[in-house]
């Protein structure tokens, strides 16, 4: 079955997160009908959704984070105005407060939300408020603090995503989720609401459309509070709008630019600075309702006509009349089906799944499918599975840190019940979950991930995984599960001759870096 | 379902340095060859550090043209002022430095720091990512990402004797250093490490099965031994600003060694100040304070080598001259480049000032570029390492013969 197991490896690794350990039978199943194995996941669109008890909607999370931040702010102001006697420990009373907030505690709370200190537990993470102090080697560690609502939410969302990735059959649908989520990324590091919403953004704006239409995903993304917050649109006011005039504030073109450059047309896709400015004007008023709910239910998308720049605007040569929120929706619908968008998406898609320099014929075919089906993303995925290139190209892509850690978890059949180790590993390897450095997301080429420092860290992390989990597993069996008869003589020999189970497992994990 | 995956447990007890560097956005890479330089004649042993500020630095907020009558109106609520609390630090009778940068100000007074204003790469659009590609690749336009100009400059130097066995590069190699010339790299690190035996076995496997992974791992294994000092251990609560200092100190320590690299590059993230940029205090002020601290760390840790050092601070483009509707600035064009170091012929703001009148602004919105950043880089490479103008114009910055090296930047 040599040839089929090669195809099984492609099915499991190019399209998925690698074979599962235990009694999954993944390699055998994939070998019997590799394309069918991959396609099977696309026939179950509901499986792409992530509906886990306890995970809340964006408005519910919005309300919680607004209330929480308000409470912190109140307590801080109360502490300031209370002006306690010297030496006394101020204890501001905030309504509905769930904990005592000393000044130090407040600083800690703020630090926990600071972009510089993401998911880590407070006990491990004394805060980033005072760099000068932080540089002192012997600064005492503050006592442990309970997780705040933002941290709890982030970890629950992360856990749900990780569990799904580790459990799911082959993983093609989850890989598509990760691809689109990175294409339309937000960063939790932007601040409290972004961290709170990073998971719900993916569940609500990405997953429902991964096997649906690109235009629908685009609209859902650009109207999601997480994106509006991440790229500052909730602050952008039409200069001639009522709010803009009253408050003497105006445009912020951040979101408009990234819609054109990163989400649809791509740089060089034919837009100009004038198009960016016009689109920025058009989407003024696209915001979300805040804590007081003056514009709508807190944490929901709202169109604020008061902030909207009046008048018709021209984008990419076409005039869009003033029609409120429909003006922007019309632009999104048009650029979603622009030929530049088809090309940009097709190339990025092929680069992610096939190779850093994908065959041009494949890219052209994918772009054609995108255009002819009006951006049907399931058709796009099927076209990739049906292509010969996806099955004949060698497995040269280096796994991203996320793919590496998930693949290890699957092979070892370890379903996490706490996301901490994954989150720490992803941070260490340069891919902190839902927290890319910029709106272009994490890199997707070997040049980025084939860094010496990164490889060394993967080895260290593999050794730690092995030191914990090698007892009771036979690395030779795992090699069979992961690679079947495609494992090279050298790999087999390396695993068999290792001086310990731990060492064998670490080496095995390090032999599975390509997909 | 009970057991969780076992990776990284010890990251949890010492999570700081690695993360700090990642979040601080600093990475470092440096040349692994000791050049036999052109400067042998005068006994100098020059160092060059490139600091890339990713996200587009607001040059008008960093070095404010307070003497320009249009500046205060354009920069509005976040404009710097030469009087009042947190007054800007005067550089000459026209330009003032952001008050968060007292160290740079001191270096400037000591004539060891200089500013080039209204400078830009040849890139004229406003994408960060293309802009950084142009800044780092050294080509006139985007899309050429195979190698960076600093790497090609290394290739242009005479090959000296090798000073490092292992080669290594930071977590993500910056484009400016990618290419054929070998580089080493380092980033503050504290992880329990795989045993040397395991590493050797893996290297053996890779040597048969995957040369690229093997080469990367080999370089990665070599780095920590070379770089780490006692105080590079993790410290709690290291934020982005402290991370800049930490990265700079580690880099400087490596470069100070007699057999250390002579050329290095670091990147700092976070300069994309679309909203609530802040004026003399605030978000940008914090970042500039971090940069200022990093420059001071270089000065201290390089010790006697500071005398022969040039640090160049550059960014992909500037920001709009007029603040936007959210107390920030959008993507613009010209900005500043900063030079610091004992070898800098400093105490000067070098600018062919275009003015900030509406008609003078690039496309009616940005500080107009009057100096090509490549002229600055060429001038430094020429004076510091004796690179020939022809090499600079053909291979380091291809098709740039019209851009002459700026004269007299180095003493």
Short mmCIF file of N, CA and C in Angstrom, two decimals, chain A residues 67-83 90-103 105-107 109-110:
data_model
loop_
_atom_site.label_atom_id
_atom_site.label_comp_id
_atom_site.label_asym_id
_atom_site.label_seq_id
_atom_site.Cartn_x
_atom_site.Cartn_y
_atom_site.Cartn_z
N UNK A 67 -18.60 46.27 31.46
CA UNK A 67 -18.89 46.41 32.89
C UNK A 67 -17.63 46.25 33.72
N UNK A 68 -16.84 45.27 33.33
CA UNK A 68 -15.61 45.01 34.08
C UNK A 68 -14.67 46.21 34.01
N UNK A 69 -14.49 46.74 32.80
CA UNK A 69 -13.57 47.86 32.65
C UNK A 69 -14.10 49.10 33.38
N UNK A 70 -15.42 49.24 33.35
CA UNK A 70 -16.02 50.37 34.04
C UNK A 70 -15.77 50.27 35.55
N UNK A 71 -15.92 49.07 36.03
CA UNK A 71 -15.73 48.83 37.46
C UNK A 71 -14.28 49.13 37.88
N UNK A 72 -13.35 48.69 37.06
CA UNK A 72 -11.94 48.97 37.35
C UNK A 72 -11.68 50.47 37.36
N UNK A 73 -12.27 51.13 36.38
CA UNK A 73 -12.05 52.57 36.27
C UNK A 73 -12.64 53.30 37.46
N UNK A 74 -13.84 52.89 37.85
CA UNK A 74 -14.49 53.49 39.01
C UNK A 74 -13.62 53.32 40.24
N UNK A 75 -13.15 52.12 40.42
CA UNK A 75 -12.35 51.84 41.60
C UNK A 75 -11.07 52.67 41.60
N UNK A 76 -10.50 52.83 40.41
CA UNK A 76 -9.27 53.59 40.32
C UNK A 76 -9.53 55.05 40.66
N UNK A 77 -10.62 55.58 40.14
CA UNK A 77 -10.92 56.98 40.43
C UNK A 77 -11.26 57.18 41.90
N UNK A 78 -11.98 56.20 42.44
CA UNK A 78 -12.31 56.28 43.86
C UNK A 78 -11.03 56.27 44.68
N UNK A 79 -10.10 55.45 44.29
CA UNK A 79 -8.83 55.36 45.02
C UNK A 79 -8.08 56.67 44.94
N UNK A 80 -8.13 57.30 43.79
CA UNK A 80 -7.44 58.56 43.59
C UNK A 80 -8.04 59.64 44.49
N UNK A 81 -9.37 59.75 44.45
CA UNK A 81 -10.00 60.86 45.17
C UNK A 81 -10.06 60.61 46.67
N UNK A 82 -9.97 59.36 47.06
CA UNK A 82 -10.06 59.06 48.49
C UNK A 82 -8.86 59.61 49.25
N UNK A 83 -7.73 59.76 48.58
CA UNK A 83 -6.51 60.31 49.20
C UNK A 83 -6.29 59.77 50.61
N UNK A 90 -5.20 51.81 50.77
CA UNK A 90 -6.51 52.27 50.33
C UNK A 90 -7.39 51.11 49.86
N UNK A 91 -8.59 51.16 50.22
CA UNK A 91 -9.54 50.11 49.83
C UNK A 91 -10.77 50.73 49.20
N UNK A 92 -10.68 51.15 48.00
CA UNK A 92 -11.82 51.79 47.38
C UNK A 92 -13.00 50.84 47.29
N UNK A 93 -14.16 51.36 47.52
CA UNK A 93 -15.36 50.53 47.42
C UNK A 93 -16.00 50.80 46.06
N UNK A 94 -16.09 49.80 45.28
CA UNK A 94 -16.78 49.95 44.00
C UNK A 94 -18.03 49.10 44.05
N UNK A 95 -19.07 49.67 43.46
CA UNK A 95 -20.33 48.96 43.49
C UNK A 95 -20.21 47.65 42.71
N UNK A 96 -20.75 46.61 43.28
CA UNK A 96 -20.73 45.33 42.58
C UNK A 96 -19.36 44.70 42.51
N UNK A 97 -18.49 45.20 43.31
CA UNK A 97 -17.11 44.73 43.25
C UNK A 97 -16.99 43.31 43.80
N UNK A 98 -16.23 42.50 43.11
CA UNK A 98 -16.12 41.12 43.54
C UNK A 98 -14.85 40.85 44.33
N UNK A 99 -14.02 41.83 44.44
CA UNK A 99 -12.77 41.61 45.14
C UNK A 99 -12.29 42.92 45.72
N UNK A 100 -11.43 42.82 46.67
CA UNK A 100 -10.81 44.04 47.19
C UNK A 100 -9.77 44.52 46.20
N UNK A 101 -9.82 45.80 45.93
CA UNK A 101 -8.87 46.33 44.97
C UNK A 101 -7.96 47.32 45.66
N UNK A 102 -6.82 46.88 46.05
CA UNK A 102 -5.82 47.82 46.55
C UNK A 102 -5.24 48.54 45.34
N UNK A 103 -4.52 49.59 45.58
CA UNK A 103 -3.89 50.29 44.46
C UNK A 103 -3.04 49.33 43.67
N UNK A 105 -3.44 46.21 43.54
CA UNK A 105 -4.34 45.29 42.84
C UNK A 105 -4.87 45.89 41.55
N UNK A 106 -5.17 47.16 41.62
CA UNK A 106 -5.68 47.81 40.41
C UNK A 106 -4.60 47.83 39.34
N UNK A 107 -3.42 48.17 39.76
CA UNK A 107 -2.32 48.16 38.81
C UNK A 107 -2.18 46.77 38.18
N UNK A 109 -4.55 44.58 37.85
CA UNK A 109 -5.67 44.33 36.94
C UNK A 109 -5.39 44.97 35.59
N UNK A 110 -4.90 46.20 35.64
CA UNK A 110 -4.64 46.88 34.38
C UNK A 110 -3.52 46.15 33.64
#
